[in-house]
């Protein structure tokens, strides 16, 4: 995912490095959406070691890290799950997404593609098992990469995806593993796995 600096001539790249309009920490940017998916997939497919996750949970609960937690903290930091704030270890929002993906029930659910915006590379989808009629924005590249479909074929199409249907709002709903919908048995309506 190229951020602003990836679209800038070399001589100006340093000026726009870390631009908030394309940062993983800026809600609803493409980089933020990609980071949510990455953290969710990490939690589900390649979770960190138990002791590293224990430290992340302690940080989430407001506990202080111990001096000997340095190697564990570095593993969280390199993954973007924790950071230093005023020289103290702290969980990031991405770390909270990771923990939510570890704890929340996820299920394969039916979705319908409402529309596609090829200019900004997003698609809006409806997830009936979450909130029928409330479109959610997802990255077009993620849908195309997972399904192998063409963007022009997506509007109105029924698909399935893994979802955390207990999410409190669209910013916390993370869809992964998009698939073409082939039969009714592909879908579990209700949000539990």
PDB file of C-alpha atoms in Angstrom:
ATOM      1  CA  UNK A   1       0.000   0.000   0.000  1.00  0.00           C
ATOM      2  CA  UNK A   2       1.685   3.180  -1.150  1.00  0.00           C
ATOM      3  CA  UNK A   3       1.226   6.150   1.118  1.00  0.00           C
ATOM      4  CA  UNK A   4       1.570   9.783   0.047  1.00  0.00           C
ATOM      5  CA  UNK A   5       5.351   9.510  -0.108  1.00  0.00           C
ATOM      6  CA  UNK A   6       4.953   6.690  -2.627  1.00  0.00           C
ATOM      7  CA  UNK A   7       3.168   9.071  -4.997  1.00  0.00           C
ATOM      8  CA  UNK A   8       5.663  11.911  -4.590  1.00  0.00           C
ATOM      9  CA  UNK A   9       8.800  12.707  -6.596  1.00  0.00           C
ATOM     10  CA  UNK A  10      12.018  11.722  -4.820  1.00  0.00           C
ATOM     11  CA  UNK A  11      13.055  15.304  -4.103  1.00  0.00           C
ATOM     12  CA  UNK A  12       9.834  15.918  -2.084  1.00  0.00           C
ATOM     13  CA  UNK A  13       9.439  12.488  -0.506  1.00  0.00           C
ATOM     14  CA  UNK A  14      11.003  13.480   2.835  1.00  0.00           C
ATOM     15  CA  UNK A  15       8.601  16.423   3.115  1.00  0.00           C
ATOM     16  CA  UNK A  16       5.492  14.242   2.878  1.00  0.00           C
ATOM     17  CA  UNK A  17       6.849  11.195   4.741  1.00  0.00           C
ATOM     18  CA  UNK A  18       4.382  10.264   7.492  1.00  0.00           C
ATOM     19  CA  UNK A  19       1.589  12.349   5.956  1.00  0.00           C
ATOM     20  CA  UNK A  20      -1.522  11.741   8.106  1.00  0.00           C
ATOM     21  CA  UNK A  21      -3.848  11.576   5.101  1.00  0.00           C
ATOM     22  CA  UNK A  22      -2.410   8.172   4.207  1.00  0.00           C
ATOM     23  CA  UNK A  23      -1.175   6.891   7.563  1.00  0.00           C
ATOM     24  CA  UNK A  24      -2.164   3.591   9.163  1.00  0.00           C
ATOM     25  CA  UNK A  25      -3.157   5.614  12.213  1.00  0.00           C
ATOM     26  CA  UNK A  26      -5.630   7.840  10.340  1.00  0.00           C
ATOM     27  CA  UNK A  27      -9.083   6.255  10.439  1.00  0.00           C
ATOM     28  CA  UNK A  28     -10.674   5.314   7.114  1.00  0.00           C
ATOM     29  CA  UNK A  29      -7.565   5.773   4.963  1.00  0.00           C
ATOM     30  CA  UNK A  30      -6.542   2.933   2.668  1.00  0.00           C
ATOM     31  CA  UNK A  31      -3.452   2.337   4.819  1.00  0.00           C
ATOM     32  CA  UNK A  32      -5.644   2.162   7.945  1.00  0.00           C
ATOM     33  CA  UNK A  33      -8.031  -0.329   6.296  1.00  0.00           C
ATOM     34  CA  UNK A  34      -5.099  -2.479   5.149  1.00  0.00           C
ATOM     35  CA  UNK A  35      -3.587  -2.378   8.658  1.00  0.00           C
ATOM     36  CA  UNK A  36      -6.892  -3.519  10.210  1.00  0.00           C
ATOM     37  CA  UNK A  37      -6.975  -6.504   7.867  1.00  0.00           C
ATOM     38  CA  UNK A  38      -3.280  -7.251   8.473  1.00  0.00           C
ATOM     39  CA  UNK A  39      -3.708  -7.192  12.283  1.00  0.00           C
ATOM     40  CA  UNK A  40      -6.808  -9.379  12.073  1.00  0.00           C
ATOM     41  CA  UNK A  41      -5.106 -11.908   9.824  1.00  0.00           C
ATOM     42  CA  UNK A  42      -2.037 -11.918  12.085  1.00  0.00           C
ATOM     43  CA  UNK A  43      -4.235 -12.640  15.105  1.00  0.00           C
ATOM     44  CA  UNK A  44      -6.164 -15.400  13.356  1.00  0.00           C
ATOM     45  CA  UNK A  45      -3.487 -17.015  11.203  1.00  0.00           C
ATOM     46  CA  UNK A  46      -0.103 -16.331  12.844  1.00  0.00           C
ATOM     47  CA  UNK A  47      -0.624 -15.148  16.422  1.00  0.00           C
ATOM     48  CA  UNK A  48       2.307 -13.960  18.489  1.00  0.00           C
ATOM     49  CA  UNK A  49       3.695 -16.208  21.239  1.00  0.00           C
ATOM     50  CA  UNK A  50       1.644 -16.483  24.429  1.00  0.00           C
ATOM     51  CA  UNK A  51       4.081 -14.437  26.515  1.00  0.00           C
ATOM     52  CA  UNK A  52       4.107 -11.641  23.912  1.00  0.00           C
ATOM     53  CA  UNK A  53       0.322 -11.648  23.792  1.00  0.00           C
ATOM     54  CA  UNK A  54       0.261 -11.621  27.595  1.00  0.00           C
ATOM     55  CA  UNK A  55       2.264  -8.403  27.577  1.00  0.00           C
ATOM     56  CA  UNK A  56      -0.090  -6.891  24.991  1.00  0.00           C
ATOM     57  CA  UNK A  57      -3.084  -7.786  27.173  1.00  0.00           C
ATOM     58  CA  UNK A  58      -1.370  -6.259  30.192  1.00  0.00           C
ATOM     59  CA  UNK A  59      -0.789  -3.038  28.251  1.00  0.00           C
ATOM     60  CA  UNK A  60      -4.441  -3.073  27.162  1.00  0.00           C
ATOM     61  CA  UNK A  61      -5.462  -3.333  30.823  1.00  0.00           C
ATOM     62  CA  UNK A  62      -3.262  -0.349  31.693  1.00  0.00           C
ATOM     63  CA  UNK A  63      -0.472  -2.299  33.381  1.00  0.00           C
ATOM     64  CA  UNK A  64       3.113  -1.138  33.132  1.00  0.00           C
ATOM     65  CA  UNK A  65       5.664  -3.237  31.304  1.00  0.00           C
ATOM     66  CA  UNK A  66       8.562  -4.546  33.346  1.00  0.00           C
ATOM     67  CA  UNK A  67      12.188  -3.823  32.472  1.00  0.00           C
ATOM     68  CA  UNK A  68      12.705  -7.448  31.426  1.00  0.00           C
ATOM     69  CA  UNK A  69       9.784  -7.201  28.957  1.00  0.00           C
ATOM     70  CA  UNK A  70      12.035  -5.411  26.452  1.00  0.00           C
ATOM     71  CA  UNK A  71      12.389  -8.336  24.012  1.00  0.00           C
ATOM     72  CA  UNK A  72       8.652  -9.010  24.175  1.00  0.00           C
ATOM     73  CA  UNK A  73       7.816  -5.345  23.710  1.00  0.00           C
ATOM     74  CA  UNK A  74      10.082  -5.146  20.648  1.00  0.00           C
ATOM     75  CA  UNK A  75       8.043  -7.944  19.034  1.00  0.00           C
ATOM     76  CA  UNK A  76       4.873  -5.942  19.588  1.00  0.00           C
ATOM     77  CA  UNK A  77       6.443  -2.713  18.400  1.00  0.00           C
ATOM     78  CA  UNK A  78       7.770  -4.150  15.143  1.00  0.00           C
ATOM     79  CA  UNK A  79       4.254  -5.398  14.333  1.00  0.00           C
ATOM     80  CA  UNK A  80       2.708  -2.023  15.170  1.00  0.00           C
ATOM     81  CA  UNK A  81       0.758  -3.441  18.108  1.00  0.00           C
ATOM     82  CA  UNK A  82       2.506  -1.328  20.754  1.00  0.00           C
ATOM     83  CA  UNK A  83       4.537   1.868  20.889  1.00  0.00           C
ATOM     84  CA  UNK A  84       6.408   4.072  23.306  1.00  0.00           C
ATOM     85  CA  UNK A  85       4.496   7.085  24.610  1.00  0.00           C
ATOM     86  CA  UNK A  86       6.516   9.335  26.900  1.00  0.00           C
ATOM     87  CA  UNK A  87       9.124   6.550  27.102  1.00  0.00           C
ATOM     88  CA  UNK A  88       6.498   4.084  28.395  1.00  0.00           C
ATOM     89  CA  UNK A  89       5.170   1.042  26.495  1.00  0.00           C
ATOM     90  CA  UNK A  90       1.539   1.447  25.380  1.00  0.00           C
ATOM     91  CA  UNK A  91      -0.859  -0.524  23.207  1.00  0.00           C
ATOM     92  CA  UNK A  92      -1.792   0.967  19.823  1.00  0.00           C
ATOM     93  CA  UNK A  93      -5.215   0.929  18.204  1.00  0.00           C
ATOM     94  CA  UNK A  94      -3.828  -1.766  15.921  1.00  0.00           C
ATOM     95  CA  UNK A  95      -2.951  -3.750  19.046  1.00  0.00           C
ATOM     96  CA  UNK A  96      -6.563  -3.424  20.162  1.00  0.00           C
ATOM     97  CA  UNK A  97      -7.691  -4.666  16.727  1.00  0.00           C
ATOM     98  CA  UNK A  98      -5.349  -7.641  17.137  1.00  0.00           C
ATOM     99  CA  UNK A  99      -6.802  -8.509  20.556  1.00  0.00           C
ATOM    100  CA  UNK A 100     -10.358  -8.102  19.281  1.00  0.00           C
ATOM    101  CA  UNK A 101      -9.585 -10.522  16.451  1.00  0.00           C
ATOM    102  CA  UNK A 102      -8.198 -13.021  18.974  1.00  0.00           C
ATOM    103  CA  UNK A 103     -11.245 -12.733  21.234  1.00  0.00           C
ATOM    104  CA  UNK A 104     -14.212 -12.006  18.949  1.00  0.00           C
ATOM    105  CA  UNK A 105     -16.270 -14.653  17.231  1.00  0.00           C
ATOM    106  CA  UNK A 106     -15.754 -14.549  13.483  1.00  0.00           C
ATOM    107  CA  UNK A 107     -17.953 -16.302  10.962  1.00  0.00           C
ATOM    108  CA  UNK A 108     -18.326 -16.726   7.229  1.00  0.00           C
ATOM    109  CA  UNK A 109     -21.252 -14.520   6.242  1.00  0.00           C
ATOM    110  CA  UNK A 110     -23.056 -13.506   3.073  1.00  0.00           C
ATOM    111  CA  UNK A 111     -22.264 -10.073   1.686  1.00  0.00           C
ATOM    112  CA  UNK A 112     -23.461  -8.124  -1.328  1.00  0.00           C
ATOM    113  CA  UNK A 113     -21.313  -5.669  -3.246  1.00  0.00           C
ATOM    114  CA  UNK A 114     -23.227  -2.384  -3.465  1.00  0.00           C
ATOM    115  CA  UNK A 115     -20.788  -0.489  -5.665  1.00  0.00           C
ATOM    116  CA  UNK A 116     -17.154  -0.084  -6.635  1.00  0.00           C
ATOM    117  CA  UNK A 117     -15.037   3.056  -6.910  1.00  0.00           C
ATOM    118  CA  UNK A 118     -12.071   2.192  -9.109  1.00  0.00           C
ATOM    119  CA  UNK A 119     -10.614   5.681  -8.748  1.00  0.00           C
ATOM    120  CA  UNK A 120     -10.116   5.415  -4.967  1.00  0.00           C
ATOM    121  CA  UNK A 121      -9.868   1.589  -5.121  1.00  0.00           C
ATOM    122  CA  UNK A 122     -12.673   0.788  -2.685  1.00  0.00           C
ATOM    123  CA  UNK A 123     -15.907  -1.188  -2.708  1.00  0.00           C
ATOM    124  CA  UNK A 124     -18.952  -0.761  -0.520  1.00  0.00           C
ATOM    125  CA  UNK A 125     -20.550  -3.974   0.707  1.00  0.00           C
ATOM    126  CA  UNK A 126     -23.572  -4.862   2.819  1.00  0.00           C
ATOM    127  CA  UNK A 127     -23.218  -7.484   5.537  1.00  0.00           C
ATOM    128  CA  UNK A 128     -26.713  -8.717   6.380  1.00  0.00           C
ATOM    129  CA  UNK A 129     -25.527 -10.645   9.453  1.00  0.00           C
ATOM    130  CA  UNK A 130     -24.141  -7.374  10.854  1.00  0.00           C
ATOM    131  CA  UNK A 131     -26.434  -4.487   9.856  1.00  0.00           C
ATOM    132  CA  UNK A 132     -28.590  -5.007   6.774  1.00  0.00           C
ATOM    133  CA  UNK A 133     -28.689  -1.953   4.533  1.00  0.00           C
ATOM    134  CA  UNK A 134     -25.633  -0.231   6.092  1.00  0.00           C
ATOM    135  CA  UNK A 135     -22.787  -0.310   3.536  1.00  0.00           C
ATOM    136  CA  UNK A 136     -19.232  -0.860   4.737  1.00  0.00           C
ATOM    137  CA  UNK A 137     -16.176   0.278   2.783  1.00  0.00           C
ATOM    138  CA  UNK A 138     -13.488  -2.288   1.984  1.00  0.00           C
ATOM    139  CA  UNK A 139     -10.367  -2.182  -0.154  1.00  0.00           C
ATOM    140  CA  UNK A 140     -11.056  -3.142  -3.753  1.00  0.00           C
ATOM    141  CA  UNK A 141      -7.650  -4.815  -4.094  1.00  0.00           C
ATOM    142  CA  UNK A 142      -8.476  -7.109  -1.182  1.00  0.00           C
ATOM    143  CA  UNK A 143     -11.755  -8.254  -2.778  1.00  0.00           C
ATOM    144  CA  UNK A 144     -10.196  -8.678  -6.225  1.00  0.00           C
ATOM    145  CA  UNK A 145      -7.152 -10.488  -4.833  1.00  0.00           C
ATOM    146  CA  UNK A 146      -9.239 -12.884  -2.757  1.00  0.00           C
ATOM    147  CA  UNK A 147     -11.866 -13.666  -5.409  1.00  0.00           C
ATOM    148  CA  UNK A 148      -9.989 -13.291  -8.703  1.00  0.00           C
ATOM    149  CA  UNK A 149     -12.956 -11.365 -10.084  1.00  0.00           C
ATOM    150  CA  UNK A 150     -12.821  -8.222 -12.217  1.00  0.00           C
ATOM    151  CA  UNK A 151     -13.945  -4.912 -10.656  1.00  0.00           C
ATOM    152  CA  UNK A 152     -16.630  -4.457 -13.305  1.00  0.00           C
ATOM    153  CA  UNK A 153     -18.209  -7.779 -12.283  1.00  0.00           C
ATOM    154  CA  UNK A 154     -18.574  -6.874  -8.601  1.00  0.00           C
ATOM    155  CA  UNK A 155     -21.538  -4.440  -8.274  1.00  0.00           C
ATOM    156  CA  UNK A 156     -24.624  -6.359  -7.178  1.00  0.00           C
ATOM    157  CA  UNK A 157     -22.675  -9.588  -6.769  1.00  0.00           C
ATOM    158  CA  UNK A 158     -23.155 -11.880  -3.778  1.00  0.00           C
ATOM    159  CA  UNK A 159     -19.975 -12.995  -2.050  1.00  0.00           C
ATOM    160  CA  UNK A 160     -19.024 -14.337   1.349  1.00  0.00           C
ATOM    161  CA  UNK A 161     -16.386 -13.159   3.788  1.00  0.00           C
ATOM    162  CA  UNK A 162     -15.146 -13.778   7.306  1.00  0.00           C
ATOM    163  CA  UNK A 163     -16.536 -11.088   9.641  1.00  0.00           C
ATOM    164  CA  UNK A 164     -16.710 -10.088  13.279  1.00  0.00           C
ATOM    165  CA  UNK A 165     -20.455  -9.439  13.293  1.00  0.00           C
ATOM    166  CA  UNK A 166     -20.513  -8.224  16.885  1.00  0.00           C
ATOM    167  CA  UNK A 167     -18.510  -5.117  15.907  1.00  0.00           C
ATOM    168  CA  UNK A 168     -19.975  -1.948  17.406  1.00  0.00           C
ATOM    169  CA  UNK A 169     -19.592   0.099  14.224  1.00  0.00           C
ATOM    170  CA  UNK A 170     -18.273  -0.010  10.664  1.00  0.00           C
ATOM    171  CA  UNK A 171     -14.822   1.115  11.804  1.00  0.00           C
ATOM    172  CA  UNK A 172     -14.499  -2.036  13.913  1.00  0.00           C
ATOM    173  CA  UNK A 173     -16.020  -4.459  11.396  1.00  0.00           C
ATOM    174  CA  UNK A 174     -13.131  -6.208   9.640  1.00  0.00           C
ATOM    175  CA  UNK A 175     -13.845  -8.399   6.624  1.00  0.00           C
ATOM    176  CA  UNK A 176     -11.319 -10.971   5.431  1.00  0.00           C
ATOM    177  CA  UNK A 177     -11.199 -13.967   3.092  1.00  0.00           C
ATOM    178  CA  UNK A 178     -13.635 -12.817   0.418  1.00  0.00           C
ATOM    179  CA  UNK A 179     -14.991 -15.691  -1.688  1.00  0.00           C
ATOM    180  CA  UNK A 180     -17.422 -16.099  -4.536  1.00  0.00           C
ATOM    181  CA  UNK A 181     -20.756 -17.278  -3.247  1.00  0.00           C
ATOM    182  CA  UNK A 182     -21.522 -20.653  -4.802  1.00  0.00           C
ATOM    183  CA  UNK A 183     -24.239 -22.092  -2.603  1.00  0.00           C
ATOM    184  CA  UNK A 184     -26.315 -21.283   0.460  1.00  0.00           C
ATOM    185  CA  UNK A 185     -24.244 -23.611   2.668  1.00  0.00           C
ATOM    186  CA  UNK A 186     -21.258 -21.252   2.245  1.00  0.00           C
ATOM    187  CA  UNK A 187     -22.920 -18.780   4.584  1.00  0.00           C
ATOM    188  CA  UNK A 188     -23.632 -18.710   8.259  1.00  0.00           C
ATOM    189  CA  UNK A 189     -26.016 -15.947   9.141  1.00  0.00           C
ATOM    190  CA  UNK A 190     -25.725 -14.817  12.735  1.00  0.00           C
ATOM    191  CA  UNK A 191     -22.086 -14.028  13.391  1.00  0.00           C
ATOM    192  CA  UNK A 192     -20.942 -16.942  15.575  1.00  0.00           C
ATOM    193  CA  UNK A 193     -18.313 -19.457  14.606  1.00  0.00           C
TER     194      UNK A 193
END
